[in-house]
XYZ file of C-alpha atoms in Angstrom:
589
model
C 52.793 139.580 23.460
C 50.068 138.651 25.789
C 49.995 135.408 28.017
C 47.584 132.571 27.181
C 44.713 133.114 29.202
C 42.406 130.130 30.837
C 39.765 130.666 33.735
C 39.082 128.783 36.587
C 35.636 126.688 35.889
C 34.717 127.676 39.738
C 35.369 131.408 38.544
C 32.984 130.445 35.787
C 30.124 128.940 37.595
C 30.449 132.122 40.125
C 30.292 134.513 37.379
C 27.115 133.047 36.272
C 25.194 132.789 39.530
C 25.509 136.548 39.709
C 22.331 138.377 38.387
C 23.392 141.871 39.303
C 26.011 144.397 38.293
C 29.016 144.603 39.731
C 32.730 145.505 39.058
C 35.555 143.250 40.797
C 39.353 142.786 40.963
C 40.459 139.193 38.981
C 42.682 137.572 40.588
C 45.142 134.844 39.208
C 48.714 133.429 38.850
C 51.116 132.971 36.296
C 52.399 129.142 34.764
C 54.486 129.083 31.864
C 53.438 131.769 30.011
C 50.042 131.156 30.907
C 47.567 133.554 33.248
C 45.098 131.214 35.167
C 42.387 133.376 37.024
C 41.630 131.771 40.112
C 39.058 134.265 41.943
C 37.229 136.996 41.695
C 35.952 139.770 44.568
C 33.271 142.819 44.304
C 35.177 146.221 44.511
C 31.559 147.755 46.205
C 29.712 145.274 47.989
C 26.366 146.267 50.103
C 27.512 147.681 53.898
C 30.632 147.219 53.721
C 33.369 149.054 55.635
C 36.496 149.039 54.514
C 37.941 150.907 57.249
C 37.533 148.001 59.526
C 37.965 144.825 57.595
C 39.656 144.205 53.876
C 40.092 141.487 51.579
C 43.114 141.849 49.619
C 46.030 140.022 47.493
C 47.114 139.528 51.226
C 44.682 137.115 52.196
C 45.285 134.947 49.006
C 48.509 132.223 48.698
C 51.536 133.782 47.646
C 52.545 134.088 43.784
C 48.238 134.828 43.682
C 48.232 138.347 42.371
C 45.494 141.116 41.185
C 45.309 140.780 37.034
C 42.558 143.024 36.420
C 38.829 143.242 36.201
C 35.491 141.902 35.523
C 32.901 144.183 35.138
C 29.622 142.471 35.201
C 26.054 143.524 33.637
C 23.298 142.720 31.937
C 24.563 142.532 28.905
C 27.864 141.957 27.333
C 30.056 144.891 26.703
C 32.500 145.392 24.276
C 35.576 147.275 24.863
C 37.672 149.148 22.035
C 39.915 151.768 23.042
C 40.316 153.520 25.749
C 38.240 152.477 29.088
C 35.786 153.645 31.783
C 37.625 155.748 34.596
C 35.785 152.979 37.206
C 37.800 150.116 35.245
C 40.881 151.957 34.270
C 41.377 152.744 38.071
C 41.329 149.152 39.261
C 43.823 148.227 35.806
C 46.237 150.943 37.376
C 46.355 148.886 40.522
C 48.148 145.789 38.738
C 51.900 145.892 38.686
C 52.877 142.515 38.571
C 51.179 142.252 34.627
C 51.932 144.371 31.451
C 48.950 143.179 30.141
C 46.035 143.039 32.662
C 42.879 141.014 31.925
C 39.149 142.684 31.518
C 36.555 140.141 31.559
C 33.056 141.573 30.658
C 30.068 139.276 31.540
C 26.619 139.791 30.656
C 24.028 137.738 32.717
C 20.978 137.860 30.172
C 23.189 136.616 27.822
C 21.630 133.483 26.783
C 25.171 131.698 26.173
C 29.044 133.241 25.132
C 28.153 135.550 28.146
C 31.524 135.719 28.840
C 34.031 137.712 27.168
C 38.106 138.741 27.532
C 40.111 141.598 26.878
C 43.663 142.149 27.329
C 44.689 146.237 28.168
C 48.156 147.188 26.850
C 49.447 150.278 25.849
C 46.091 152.007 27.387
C 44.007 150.254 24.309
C 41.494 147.090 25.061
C 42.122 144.398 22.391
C 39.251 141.262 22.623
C 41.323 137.958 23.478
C 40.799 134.536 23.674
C 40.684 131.829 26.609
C 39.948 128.565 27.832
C 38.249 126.711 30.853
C 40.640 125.334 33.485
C 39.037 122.137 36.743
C 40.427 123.104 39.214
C 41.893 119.538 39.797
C 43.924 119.855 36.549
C 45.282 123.907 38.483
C 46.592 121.359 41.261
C 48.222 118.798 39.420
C 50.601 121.541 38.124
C 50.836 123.480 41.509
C 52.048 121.935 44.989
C 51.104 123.749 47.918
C 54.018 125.407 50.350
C 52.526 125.663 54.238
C 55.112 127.783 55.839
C 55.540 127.778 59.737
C 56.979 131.168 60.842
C 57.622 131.596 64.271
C 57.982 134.799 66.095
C 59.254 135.720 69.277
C 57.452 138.912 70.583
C 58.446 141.590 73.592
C 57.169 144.949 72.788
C 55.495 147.900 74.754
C 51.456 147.578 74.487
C 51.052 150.438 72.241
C 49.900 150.454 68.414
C 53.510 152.522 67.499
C 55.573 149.616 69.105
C 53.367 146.759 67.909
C 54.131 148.311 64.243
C 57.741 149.080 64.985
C 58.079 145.723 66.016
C 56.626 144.374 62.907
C 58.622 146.367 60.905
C 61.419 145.347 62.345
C 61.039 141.677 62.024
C 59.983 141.713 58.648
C 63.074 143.910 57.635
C 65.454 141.005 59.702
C 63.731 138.493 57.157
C 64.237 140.416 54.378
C 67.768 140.888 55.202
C 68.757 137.726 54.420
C 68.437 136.237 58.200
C 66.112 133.706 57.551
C 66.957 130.150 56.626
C 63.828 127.425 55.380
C 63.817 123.745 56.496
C 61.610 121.425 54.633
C 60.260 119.367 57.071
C 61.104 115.539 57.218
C 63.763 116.565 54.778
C 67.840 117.588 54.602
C 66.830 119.884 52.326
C 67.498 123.712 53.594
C 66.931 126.931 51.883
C 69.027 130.298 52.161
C 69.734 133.641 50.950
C 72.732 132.399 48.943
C 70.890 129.978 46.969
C 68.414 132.815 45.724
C 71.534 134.694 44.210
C 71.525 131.547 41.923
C 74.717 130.486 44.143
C 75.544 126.039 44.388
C 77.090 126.045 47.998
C 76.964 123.107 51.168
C 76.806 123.933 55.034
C 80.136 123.335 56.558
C 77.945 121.050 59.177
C 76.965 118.768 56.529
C 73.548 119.319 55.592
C 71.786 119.417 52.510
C 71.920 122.936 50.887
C 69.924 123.820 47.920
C 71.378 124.311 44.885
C 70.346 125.901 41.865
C 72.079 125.092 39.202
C 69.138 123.561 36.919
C 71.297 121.099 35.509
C 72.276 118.938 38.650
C 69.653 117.449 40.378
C 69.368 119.259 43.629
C 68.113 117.423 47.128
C 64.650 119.372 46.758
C 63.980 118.634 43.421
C 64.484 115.061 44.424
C 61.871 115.179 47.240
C 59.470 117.008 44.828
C 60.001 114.330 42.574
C 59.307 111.025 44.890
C 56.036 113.437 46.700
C 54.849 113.947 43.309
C 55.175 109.996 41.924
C 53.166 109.372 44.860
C 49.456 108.745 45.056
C 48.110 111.825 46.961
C 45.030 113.702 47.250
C 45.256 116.904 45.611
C 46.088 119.299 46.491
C 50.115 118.017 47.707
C 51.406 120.217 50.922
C 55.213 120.449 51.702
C 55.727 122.180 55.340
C 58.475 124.109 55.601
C 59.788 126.019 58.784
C 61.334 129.317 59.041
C 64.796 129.884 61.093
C 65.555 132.685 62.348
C 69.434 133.983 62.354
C 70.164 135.238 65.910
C 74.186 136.264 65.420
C 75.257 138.589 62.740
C 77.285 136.127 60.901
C 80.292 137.012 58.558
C 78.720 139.675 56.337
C 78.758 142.147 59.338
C 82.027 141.633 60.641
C 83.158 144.546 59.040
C 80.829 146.631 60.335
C 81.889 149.628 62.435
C 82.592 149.123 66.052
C 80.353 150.116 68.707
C 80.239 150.663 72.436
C 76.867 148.682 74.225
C 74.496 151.972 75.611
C 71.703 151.280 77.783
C 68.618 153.500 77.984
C 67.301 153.766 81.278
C 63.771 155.389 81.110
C 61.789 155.800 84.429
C 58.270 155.752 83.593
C 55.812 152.573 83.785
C 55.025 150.812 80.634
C 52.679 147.891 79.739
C 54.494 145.263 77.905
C 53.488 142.624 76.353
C 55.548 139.486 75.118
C 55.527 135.520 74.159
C 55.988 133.272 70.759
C 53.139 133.735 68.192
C 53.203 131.077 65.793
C 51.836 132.089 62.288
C 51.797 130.356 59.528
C 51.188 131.059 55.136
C 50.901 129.697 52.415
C 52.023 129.781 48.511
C 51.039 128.209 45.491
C 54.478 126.987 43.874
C 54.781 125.835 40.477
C 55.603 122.573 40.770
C 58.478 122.533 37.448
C 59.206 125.583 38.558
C 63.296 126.144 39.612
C 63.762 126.352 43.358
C 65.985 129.503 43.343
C 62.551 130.858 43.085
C 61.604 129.329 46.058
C 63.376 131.687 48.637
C 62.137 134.819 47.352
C 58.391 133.536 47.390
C 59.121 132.241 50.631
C 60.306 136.170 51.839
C 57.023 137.362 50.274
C 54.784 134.999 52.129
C 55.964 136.290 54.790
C 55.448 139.787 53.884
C 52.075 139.237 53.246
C 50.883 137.756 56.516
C 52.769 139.865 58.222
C 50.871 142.991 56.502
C 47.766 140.619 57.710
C 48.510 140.531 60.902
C 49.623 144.153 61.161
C 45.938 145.071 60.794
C 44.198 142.864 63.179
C 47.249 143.323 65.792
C 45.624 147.156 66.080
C 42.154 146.282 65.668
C 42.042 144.386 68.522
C 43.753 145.949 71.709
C 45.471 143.462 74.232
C 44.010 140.475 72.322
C 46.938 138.425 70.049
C 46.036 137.429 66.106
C 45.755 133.929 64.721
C 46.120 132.639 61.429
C 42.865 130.284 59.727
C 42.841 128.854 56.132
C 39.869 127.677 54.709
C 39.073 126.449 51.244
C 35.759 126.585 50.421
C 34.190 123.885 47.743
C 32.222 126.684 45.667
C 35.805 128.793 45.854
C 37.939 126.758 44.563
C 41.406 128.618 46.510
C 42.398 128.854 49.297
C 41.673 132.048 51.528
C 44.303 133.296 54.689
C 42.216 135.120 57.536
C 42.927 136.978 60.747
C 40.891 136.429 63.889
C 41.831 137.923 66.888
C 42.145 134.718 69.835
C 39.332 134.879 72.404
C 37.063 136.339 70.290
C 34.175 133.595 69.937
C 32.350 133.232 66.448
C 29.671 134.374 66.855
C 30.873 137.889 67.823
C 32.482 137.992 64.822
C 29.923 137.026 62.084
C 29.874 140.851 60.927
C 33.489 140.238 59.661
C 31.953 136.792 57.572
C 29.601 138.545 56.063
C 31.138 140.714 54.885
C 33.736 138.451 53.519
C 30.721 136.250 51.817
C 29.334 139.697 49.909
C 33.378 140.188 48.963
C 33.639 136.819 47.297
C 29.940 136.858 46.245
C 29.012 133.627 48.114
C 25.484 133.078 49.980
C 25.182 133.673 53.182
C 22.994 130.766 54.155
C 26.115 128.975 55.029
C 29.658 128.916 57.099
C 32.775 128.781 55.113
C 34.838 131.194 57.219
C 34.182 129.432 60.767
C 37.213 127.880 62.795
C 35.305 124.680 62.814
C 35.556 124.447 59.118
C 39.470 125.568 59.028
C 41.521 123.312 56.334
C 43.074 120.245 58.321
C 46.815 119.939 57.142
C 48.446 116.688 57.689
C 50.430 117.394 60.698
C 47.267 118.431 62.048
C 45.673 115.269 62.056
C 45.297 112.652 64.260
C 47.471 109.662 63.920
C 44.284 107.507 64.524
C 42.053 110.269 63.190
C 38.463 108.742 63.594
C 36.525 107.717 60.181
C 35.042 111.179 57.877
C 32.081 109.996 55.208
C 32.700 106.226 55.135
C 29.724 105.902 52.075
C 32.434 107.416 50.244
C 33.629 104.588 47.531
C 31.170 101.792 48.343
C 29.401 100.217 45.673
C 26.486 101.480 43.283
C 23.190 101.036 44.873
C 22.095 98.748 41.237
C 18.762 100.889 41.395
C 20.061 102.922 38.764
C 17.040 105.745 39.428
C 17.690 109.581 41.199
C 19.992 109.487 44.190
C 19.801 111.545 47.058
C 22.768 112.148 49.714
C 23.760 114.008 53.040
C 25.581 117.004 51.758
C 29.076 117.877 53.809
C 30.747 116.236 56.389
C 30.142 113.608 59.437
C 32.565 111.581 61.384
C 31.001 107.546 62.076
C 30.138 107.295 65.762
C 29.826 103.154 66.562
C 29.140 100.891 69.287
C 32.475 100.744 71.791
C 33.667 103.745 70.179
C 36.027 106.089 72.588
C 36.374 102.370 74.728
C 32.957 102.610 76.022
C 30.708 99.119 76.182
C 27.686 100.577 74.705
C 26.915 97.399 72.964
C 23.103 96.400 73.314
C 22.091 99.791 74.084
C 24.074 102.783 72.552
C 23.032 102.848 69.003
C 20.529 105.673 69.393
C 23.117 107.710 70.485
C 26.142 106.890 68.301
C 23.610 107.546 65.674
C 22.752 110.922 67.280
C 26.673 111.651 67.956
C 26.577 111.299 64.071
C 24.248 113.638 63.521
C 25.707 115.975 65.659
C 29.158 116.141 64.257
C 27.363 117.101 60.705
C 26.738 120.428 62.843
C 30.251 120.622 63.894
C 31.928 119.828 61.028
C 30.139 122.190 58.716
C 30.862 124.944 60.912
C 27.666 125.671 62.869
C 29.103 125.042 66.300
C 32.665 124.893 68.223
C 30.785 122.225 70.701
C 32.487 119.117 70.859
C 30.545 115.883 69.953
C 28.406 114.662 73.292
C 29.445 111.793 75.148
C 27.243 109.286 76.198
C 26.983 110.252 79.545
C 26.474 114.196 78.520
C 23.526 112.835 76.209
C 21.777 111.456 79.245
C 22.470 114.644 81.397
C 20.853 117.188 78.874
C 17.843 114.931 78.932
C 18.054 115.276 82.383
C 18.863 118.772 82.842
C 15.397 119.527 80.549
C 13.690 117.375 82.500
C 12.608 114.760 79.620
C 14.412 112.034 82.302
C 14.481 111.707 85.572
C 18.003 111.886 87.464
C 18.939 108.226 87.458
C 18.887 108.364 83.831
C 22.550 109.540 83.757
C 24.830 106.788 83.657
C 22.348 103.791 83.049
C 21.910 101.941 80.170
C 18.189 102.938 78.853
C 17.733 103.693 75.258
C 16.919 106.586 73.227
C 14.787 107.172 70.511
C 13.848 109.658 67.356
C 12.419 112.219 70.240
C 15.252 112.611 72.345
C 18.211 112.419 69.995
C 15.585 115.582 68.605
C 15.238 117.072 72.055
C 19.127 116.709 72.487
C 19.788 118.618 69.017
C 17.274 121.189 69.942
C 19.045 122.239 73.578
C 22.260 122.159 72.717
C 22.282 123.291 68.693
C 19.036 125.145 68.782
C 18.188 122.762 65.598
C 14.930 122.388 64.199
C 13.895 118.026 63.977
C 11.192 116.920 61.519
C 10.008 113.922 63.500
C 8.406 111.393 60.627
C 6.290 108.296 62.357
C 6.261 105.425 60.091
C 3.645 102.608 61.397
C 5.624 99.448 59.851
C 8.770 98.630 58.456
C 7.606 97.260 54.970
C 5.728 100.879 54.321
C 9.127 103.064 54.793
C 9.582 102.831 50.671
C 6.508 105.194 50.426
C 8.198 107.720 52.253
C 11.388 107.478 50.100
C 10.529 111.085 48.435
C 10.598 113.130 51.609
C 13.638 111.443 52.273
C 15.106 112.649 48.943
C 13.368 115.934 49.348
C 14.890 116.574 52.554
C 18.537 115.732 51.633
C 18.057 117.688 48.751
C 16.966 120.951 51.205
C 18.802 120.148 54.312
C 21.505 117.179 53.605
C 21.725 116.185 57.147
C 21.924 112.474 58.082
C 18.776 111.614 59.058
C 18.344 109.037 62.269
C 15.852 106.113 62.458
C 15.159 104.019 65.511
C 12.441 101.234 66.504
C 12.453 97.649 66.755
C 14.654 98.079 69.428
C 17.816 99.192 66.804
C 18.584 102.666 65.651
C 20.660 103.428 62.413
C 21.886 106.779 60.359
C 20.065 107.121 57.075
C 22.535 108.679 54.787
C 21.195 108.843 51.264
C 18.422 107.082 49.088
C 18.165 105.910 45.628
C 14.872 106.139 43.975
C 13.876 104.567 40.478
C 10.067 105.962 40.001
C 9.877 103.460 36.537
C 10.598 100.298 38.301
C 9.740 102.041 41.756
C 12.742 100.158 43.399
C 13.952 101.976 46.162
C 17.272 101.647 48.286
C 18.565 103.246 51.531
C 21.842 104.451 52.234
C 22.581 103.103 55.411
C 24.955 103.939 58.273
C 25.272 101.309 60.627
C 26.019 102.066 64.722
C 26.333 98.093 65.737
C 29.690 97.690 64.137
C 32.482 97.086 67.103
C 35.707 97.019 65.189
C 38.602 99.130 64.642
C 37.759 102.179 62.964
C 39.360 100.862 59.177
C 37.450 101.484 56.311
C 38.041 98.643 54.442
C 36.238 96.280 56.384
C 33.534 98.878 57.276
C 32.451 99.058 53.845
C 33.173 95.741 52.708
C 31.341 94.150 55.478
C 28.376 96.037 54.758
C 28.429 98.482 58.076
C 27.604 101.474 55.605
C 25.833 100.565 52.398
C 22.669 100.319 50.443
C 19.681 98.442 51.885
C 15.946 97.963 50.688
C 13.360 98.141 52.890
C 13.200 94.690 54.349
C 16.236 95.644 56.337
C 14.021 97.058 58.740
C 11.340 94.742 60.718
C 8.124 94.862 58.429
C 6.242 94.447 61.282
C 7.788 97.406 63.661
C 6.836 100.700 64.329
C 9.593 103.224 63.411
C 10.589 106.902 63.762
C 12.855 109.112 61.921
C 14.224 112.236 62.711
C 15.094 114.639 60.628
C 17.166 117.581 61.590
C 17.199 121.018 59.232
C 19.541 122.449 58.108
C 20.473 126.378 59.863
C 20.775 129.524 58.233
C 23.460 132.003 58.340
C 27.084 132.820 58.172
């Protein structure tokens, strides 16, 4: 009998952006009986070598497997029978599924362009499914971030780099590897995967499996879950390694210690790499399921990094997860350390034409790697603050930044700016939109380095640097210009009162670009942020981000003290000249 089948609506809306043919792998994982399709890649994509760089089960969370096909054109086909040779050969790929998915879609199709089959028995029988959010995927999934450790001494050669590998990943196998749950008793072995109830002799917490006693990890799951978190929930785990044989070798046959003594020079290489993977656990799902999922994330990063340790000679692997918005799953790549980005936008490309994205954008940058928990900041400074505050009332066509920006304010990083800094926290503000999107590994200026690239391009003279003159629109422009190579729009604006005329090319350019846009004159400088536009009643409102506020960096107060919110024009002197510069968006991978 063939699982229920629902789709991913982010695998929908990617389906229909396509207007070309194509044939991909599906991609999806199994819940109760039911096969949700989470993803989709292009088996040919334009210049692509797959020699060098692949995209593969292996790069997806664990219990994510291949499910079949979708074999796009421009029209819908139905399948009957027996199948193409193109689409049979990718179905003969999927072992984890008797019953393997086709999905035809036809983009002319003027609606029910999309169709399933299921392929048993080597005959294609038309199916039925549904439309999964992908917030109602997480609420039944909790994601497992597993830290795996490995110690490393090897000779510099692609044969002992593999043998190594191998090696480890049969000692894991092998039953030598333990899981901690962080911030938890709660400890995972071998024995409880044979479906075994047993305690540590030491007196920790042991997993057991027997589904009718409440075990210490169904517990925790249970008070994480009760919990009001953002979705989607992470549990960290850590792997142990076994380093004595341990009881179920002592009967192994006795052998003398030999030492090899081989006279020749080698080039060694050695150290702790610390990788880390990820799986997508069903969250009602019995934990004697755990361990084994737990041995296969492993396998699968290990298989990752097997590649890019011989791609890249005398240069160590590290592990980045991203999650793109218009993906909708998480996606495990390999960059070798060292390497800067920009050397390696060949490699994002082709990952964009793999997953079918645009390349107008970064979504495979370190800068834009998913931030776990434990890699946050205690006092990690403020992300979107407009996010939550109150309707505007205008009730017409709103326009906001698109992404990410941290709030840059007066004192901020202990600094007395106060009377003079706003210009730059505003420009500080605009600049992390760059960074946090993924267009540059810079960090965010400082006050002082603001004044010294206004310096260095001779826009100031030397005294500039640290003395307390202001900026304006020009040089928070010139600044984004030298050290972003960004393109500013810089709009003059003769008085205050008049800024509601010019309320459109505000939308317009949020709606192109979506960067924060900074205006200054009067003497003050703020971040516009968004604008809400009612052409009936031509009421206009600005969404505005405020640099004057010298408090602790808590949103509450921020917001409900009116630091970031909607203004009308008469916030702004009526009689003051003011200029507002608007940065573009850039291009690219």
């Amino acid at each position: 009998m063939s699982p229920k089948l629902k789709i991913s609506d982010v695998v929908i809306k990617r389906l229909q952006e396509r207007k070309s043919p194509f044939l991909g792998e599906l991609f999806g994982i199994l819940c109760d009986d039911t096969l949700i399709i989470l993803s989709f890649i292009l088996k040919n994509t334009e210049e692509q070598n797959e020699s060098k760089y692949q995209i593969s089960e292996n790069n997806f969370p664990t219990e994510i497997d291949l499910y079949g096909v979708v074999n796009c054109k421009q029209n819908l086909q139905k399948y009957e029978g027996t199948l193409p040779s193109d689409i049979k050969n990718i179905i003969q790929d999927v072992v984890v599924s008797d019953n393997p998915v086709l999905l035809s879609y036809g983009y002319l199709e003027k609606e029910n362009n999309i169709q399933a089959f299921f392929y048993k028995n080597g005959v294609a029988t038309e199916g039925k499914y549904d439309v999964i959010k992908e917030s109602e995927i997480w609420r039944q999934f909790v994601l497992i971030h597993l830290n795996i450790p490995v110690n490393f001494i090897c000779c510099n050669t692609a044969k002992d780099k593999e043998e190594f590998m191998t090696r480890f990943t049969k000692k894991v196998s092998s039953g030598a590897a333990m899981f901690h749950v962080c911030d938890t008793d709660v400890y995972l072995t071998s024995i409880n995967a044979d479906g075994m109830c047993n305690n540590d002799k030491e007196g920790n917490d042991v997993l057991c499996n027997n589904e009718s006693t409440s075990s210490p990890f169904s517990s925790y799951m249970k008070d994480i879950i009760s919990e009001n978190f953002k979705l989607p929930i992470v549990i960290n785990i850590n792997m142990l390694i076994k380093t004595t044989c341990g009881k179920p070798y002592e009967n192994s046959p006795k052998r003398a210690l030999a030492i090899q003594h081989v006279t020749k020079n080698f080039e060694g290489i050695q150290g702790c790499l610390k990788f880390d993977s990820l799986i997508m656990f069903q969250k009602n799902r019995p934990e004697k399921y755990l361990y084994n999922a737990l041995i296969d994330s492993v396998y699968r990063i290990m298989k990752l990094l097997k590649r890019n340790f011989f791609l890249h000679e005398n240069i160590l692997p590290k592990i980045y997860h991203f999650y793109p918005a218009n993906l909708g799953h998480f996606v495990t790549l390999v960059y070798p350390t060292n390497v800067p980005d920009d050397d390696l936008s060949d490699v994002r490309k082709f990952i964009h034409s793999k997953f079918n994205l645009p390349c107008d954008e970064p979504l495979f940058r370190r800068a834009v790697t998913y931030r776990f928990t434990e890699n946050k900041c205690e006092h990690q400074q403020l992300i979107n603050v407009h996010i939550g505050i109150t309707p505007s009332g205008v009730n017409g066509n709103v326009s906001l930044v698109q992404g990410n920006y941290l709030y840059y304010h007066y004192t901020h990083g202990n600094i007395n700016d106060s009377g003079w800094g706003c210009a730059y926290r505003s420009l500080q503000t605009l600049f992390s939109w760059y960074k946090l999107q993924g267009w540059t590994d810079r960090e965010v200026p400082t006050l002082t380095e603001i004044q010294q690239t206004l310096v260095d391009i001779k826009d100031k003279p030397k005294s500039f640097v640290n003395s307390r003159q202001w900026i304006g629109s020009l040089e928070v422009s010139f600044v984004l210009d030298t050290l972003l190579n960004v393109t500013c729009r810089v709009l003059n604006v003769q008085i205050g009162e008049s800024l509601s005329d010019y309320a459109h090319e505000l939308a317009n350019h949020f709606k192109k670009h979506g960067t924060p846009v900074m205006i200054g004159g009067g003497v003050l400088a703020h971040t516009i942020l968004g604008v809400d536009i009612n052409d009936e009643t031509d009421f206009v409102k600005f969404l505005v981000l405020d640099p004057h506020y010298t408090g602790p960096d808590q949103l509450i107060p921020i917001q409900n003290k009116g630091w970031v919110g909607w203004k009308k024009a008469d916030f702004w002197k009526k009689d003051s000249f003011y200029n507002l510069c608007l940065p573009y968006r850039k291009i690219g991978v």
